[in-house]
């Protein structure tokens, strides 16, 4: 296969934002009177903001109205934004920028495919926006992964056939979304969780163009 487009998930692939999501969710849980552990936080990776809140509330056995839930999600996001507004280039995960340079110099198009509504702020703070031909984030999609919407929109914006695109993902739901979109996928993490991906690598640290040979 000749790869024409690479679509990157953001959180967990380009940058480790899970720690900031964790701090903000834990603060919310504590305010509601229960604890929220790092292990609990694993369940929120790749999950949308409102679905994450539902999981958190179920852990604390808390029942709330829709309006109260929206208010809490907004509060959590304010705290999260406080953390990510202080991010800079140093937080780009190892190998990511080199790999982006390498694929662009081959003429491969690049898109973001993330559930996060804070994607733009993060990419700008990391000074990575310039590498992206298209940015599809949580503000542009209505269906969460494993629905393929986010990746199909990315291919459309790149003007490419889904079968010529490769998705980079750290979440199982993201790999499932790539499969449903008819794309190849490279799982970033462990084979145990991402076994359905075309290929799995631990990170992008030493990634070069050979990983795009399928
Ligand atoms: C995903 C993260 O990329 O974005 C999730 O893995 C997060 O943890 C989701 O909940 C939504 O992010 P945000 O920034 O819109 O709250
Ligand atoms: Mg992710």
Coordinates of C-alpha atoms and ligand atoms in Angstrom, one line a residue:
X1 CA 0.0 0.0 0.0
X2 CA 1.2 3.5 -0.8
X3 CA 0.3 5.8 2.1
X4 CA -1.0 9.2 1.1
X5 CA -2.3 10.5 4.4
X6 CA -1.5 10.1 8.1
X7 CA -4.2 10.9 10.7
X8 CA -3.0 11.4 14.3
X9 CA -5.0 11.2 17.5
X10 CA -3.7 13.9 19.9
X11 CA -4.0 12.8 23.5
X12 CA -1.6 9.9 24.1
X13 CA 0.0 10.0 20.7
X14 CA 1.4 13.5 20.3
X15 CA 1.3 14.6 23.9
X16 CA 0.6 13.0 27.3
X17 CA -2.4 15.1 28.4
X18 CA -3.9 12.2 30.5
X19 CA -2.1 13.5 33.6
X20 CA -3.8 16.9 33.3
X21 CA -7.2 15.3 32.6
X22 CA -6.6 13.2 35.7
X23 CA -5.7 16.1 38.0
X24 CA -8.9 18.0 36.9
X25 CA -11.2 14.9 37.1
X26 CA -9.7 14.0 40.6
X27 CA -10.3 17.6 41.8
X28 CA -14.0 17.3 40.7
X29 CA -14.4 13.9 42.4
X30 CA -12.9 15.2 45.6
X31 CA -15.2 18.1 45.5
X32 CA -18.1 15.7 45.2
X33 CA -16.7 13.8 48.2
X34 CA -15.1 10.7 46.7
X35 CA -11.7 9.6 45.5
X36 CA -10.6 9.1 41.9
X37 CA -7.5 7.0 41.3
X38 CA -5.0 6.9 38.4
X39 CA -6.3 3.4 37.7
X40 CA -9.8 4.9 37.4
X41 CA -8.4 7.5 35.0
X42 CA -7.3 4.7 32.6
X43 CA -11.0 4.2 31.8
X44 CA -11.3 7.7 30.5
X45 CA -8.6 7.6 27.8
X46 CA -10.1 8.2 24.4
X47 CA -13.5 8.8 25.9
X48 CA -15.4 12.0 25.3
X49 CA -15.8 14.7 28.0
X50 CA -19.4 13.9 28.8
X51 CA -18.9 10.1 28.7
X52 CA -15.9 10.6 31.0
X53 CA -18.1 12.4 33.5
X54 CA -20.6 9.6 33.4
X55 CA -17.9 7.1 34.3
X56 CA -16.6 9.3 37.1
X57 CA -20.1 9.8 38.6
X58 CA -20.8 6.1 38.5
X59 CA -17.5 5.5 40.4
X60 CA -18.8 7.9 43.1
X61 CA -22.3 6.6 42.9
X62 CA -23.6 10.1 42.3
X63 CA -26.8 10.8 40.4
X64 CA -27.3 14.3 38.9
X65 CA -29.6 16.1 36.4
X66 CA -28.4 16.9 32.9
X67 CA -28.0 20.6 33.8
X68 CA -25.8 19.7 36.8
X69 CA -23.7 17.4 34.7
X70 CA -23.1 20.1 32.1
X71 CA -22.1 22.5 34.8
X72 CA -19.6 20.0 36.3
X73 CA -18.1 19.2 32.8
X74 CA -17.6 22.9 32.2
X75 CA -15.9 23.3 35.6
X76 CA -13.6 20.3 35.0
X77 CA -12.7 21.8 31.6
X78 CA -11.8 25.2 33.1
X79 CA -9.3 23.4 35.4
X80 CA -8.0 21.3 32.5
X81 CA -7.5 24.4 30.3
X82 CA -5.6 26.0 33.2
X83 CA -3.1 23.2 33.0
X84 CA -2.8 22.9 29.2
X85 CA -2.5 26.7 28.8
X86 CA 0.9 26.3 30.4
X87 CA 2.1 23.6 28.0
X88 CA 5.0 24.2 25.6
X89 CA 7.1 22.4 23.0
X90 CA 9.0 20.4 25.7
X91 CA 5.9 18.3 26.2
X92 CA 5.7 16.9 22.6
X93 CA 6.3 13.2 23.0
X94 CA 9.7 11.9 21.8
X95 CA 10.0 11.3 18.1
X96 CA 6.8 13.0 17.1
X97 CA 8.2 16.1 15.5
X98 CA 10.9 14.2 13.6
X99 CA 8.3 11.8 12.3
X100 CA 6.0 14.7 11.2
X101 CA 8.9 16.3 9.4
X102 CA 9.8 13.0 7.7
X103 CA 6.3 12.2 6.4
X104 CA 5.7 15.8 5.2
X105 CA 9.0 15.7 3.2
X106 CA 7.7 12.6 1.5
X107 CA 4.6 14.6 0.4
X108 CA 2.3 12.6 2.7
X109 CA -0.6 14.7 4.0
X110 CA -1.3 15.1 7.7
X111 CA -4.5 15.5 9.7
X112 CA -5.5 15.5 13.3
X113 CA -8.3 13.2 14.3
X114 CA -9.1 13.9 18.0
X115 CA -12.1 13.9 20.3
X116 CA -10.8 16.9 22.2
X117 CA -12.4 20.3 21.9
X118 CA -9.1 21.7 23.2
X119 CA -7.0 20.4 20.3
X120 CA -6.3 23.8 18.8
X121 CA -4.9 25.3 22.0
X122 CA -2.7 22.3 22.6
X123 CA -1.3 22.2 19.0
X124 CA -0.6 25.9 19.2
X125 CA 1.1 25.7 22.5
X126 CA 3.3 22.8 21.2
X127 CA 4.0 24.8 18.0
X128 CA 2.9 21.9 15.9
X129 CA -0.1 23.4 14.0
X130 CA 2.1 24.1 11.0
X131 CA 2.5 20.4 10.3
X132 CA -1.3 19.8 9.8
X133 CA -3.1 20.1 6.5
X134 CA -6.4 19.4 8.3
X135 CA -7.5 19.5 11.9
X136 CA -10.6 17.5 12.8
X137 CA -11.3 17.8 16.5
X138 CA -14.2 17.5 19.0
X139 CA -15.8 20.7 17.8
X140 CA -16.3 19.2 14.3
X141 CA -17.7 15.8 15.0
X142 CA -20.9 14.6 16.6
X143 CA -20.1 10.9 17.0
X144 CA -17.4 9.6 19.4
X145 CA -14.9 6.9 18.5
X146 CA -15.4 4.0 17.8
X147 CA -17.6 5.7 15.3
X148 CA -15.4 6.4 12.2
X149 CA -16.8 9.9 11.7
X150 CA -13.7 11.8 12.9
X151 CA -11.3 9.8 10.6
X152 CA -13.6 9.9 7.6
X153 CA -13.9 13.6 7.9
X154 CA -10.1 13.9 8.1
X155 CA -9.7 11.9 4.8
X156 CA -12.4 14.0 3.2
X157 CA -10.6 17.2 4.2
X158 CA -7.3 15.9 2.9
X159 CA -9.1 14.9 -0.3
X160 CA -8.0 11.3 0.1
X161 CA -9.6 7.9 -0.2
X162 CA -9.8 6.3 3.3
X163 CA -8.0 3.3 2.1
X164 CA -4.9 5.4 1.4
X165 CA -4.8 6.7 5.0
X166 CA -3.2 5.4 8.2
X167 CA -4.4 6.3 11.7
X168 CA -2.1 6.6 14.7
X169 CA -4.0 5.9 17.9
X170 CA -3.4 4.9 21.6
X171 CA -7.0 3.9 22.4
X172 CA -8.8 0.7 21.6
X173 CA -11.9 2.7 20.5
X174 CA -9.7 4.7 18.1
X175 CA -8.3 1.5 16.5
X176 CA -11.9 0.3 16.1
X177 CA -12.9 3.6 14.5
X178 CA -9.9 3.3 12.0
X179 CA -11.0 -0.2 11.1
X180 CA -14.6 1.0 10.5
X181 CA -13.3 3.8 8.4
X182 CA -11.5 1.3 6.2
X183 CA -8.1 2.6 7.1
X184 CA -4.8 1.0 8.3
X185 CA -3.9 1.7 11.9
X186 CA -0.7 2.0 14.0
X187 CA -1.4 1.4 17.6
X188 CA 0.8 3.4 20.0
X189 CA 1.0 1.4 23.2
X190 CA 0.7 -2.3 24.0
X191 CA -0.4 -5.2 21.9
X192 CA -2.6 -6.4 24.8
X193 CA -4.9 -3.4 24.3
X194 CA -4.3 -2.5 20.7
X195 CA -4.1 -5.9 19.2
X196 CA -6.6 -5.2 16.4
X197 CA -4.3 -2.5 14.9
X198 CA -2.5 -3.3 11.6
X199 CA 0.8 -2.7 13.6
X200 CA 1.6 -1.8 17.2
X201 CA 4.6 0.2 18.4
X202 CA 5.3 1.4 21.9
X203 CA 5.8 5.0 20.9
X204 CA 7.0 7.2 18.0
X205 CA 10.5 7.6 19.5
X206 CA 12.5 6.0 16.7
X207 CA 9.7 6.0 14.1
X208 CA 10.7 6.5 10.5
X209 CA 9.1 6.0 7.1
X210 CA 9.6 2.2 7.2
X211 CA 6.7 1.9 9.7
X212 CA 4.4 2.9 6.8
X213 CA 5.3 -0.2 4.8
X214 CA 2.4 -2.6 5.1
Ligands
LIG1 C1 -9.6 12.5 24.1 C2 -9.0 12.2 25.5 O1 -8.6 12.8 23.2 O2 -10.4 13.8 24.3 C3 -10.1 12.0 26.5 O3 -8.3 10.9 25.3 C4 -10.9 13.3 26.6 O4 -9.5 11.7 27.8 C5 -11.5 13.7 25.2 O5 -11.9 13.2 27.5 C6 -12.2 15.0 25.2 O6 -11.3 16.0 25.5 P1 -11.7 17.5 25.9 O7 -10.4 18.3 25.9 O8 -12.7 18.0 24.8 O9 -12.4 17.5 27.2
LIG2 MG1 -5.7 9.2 22.6

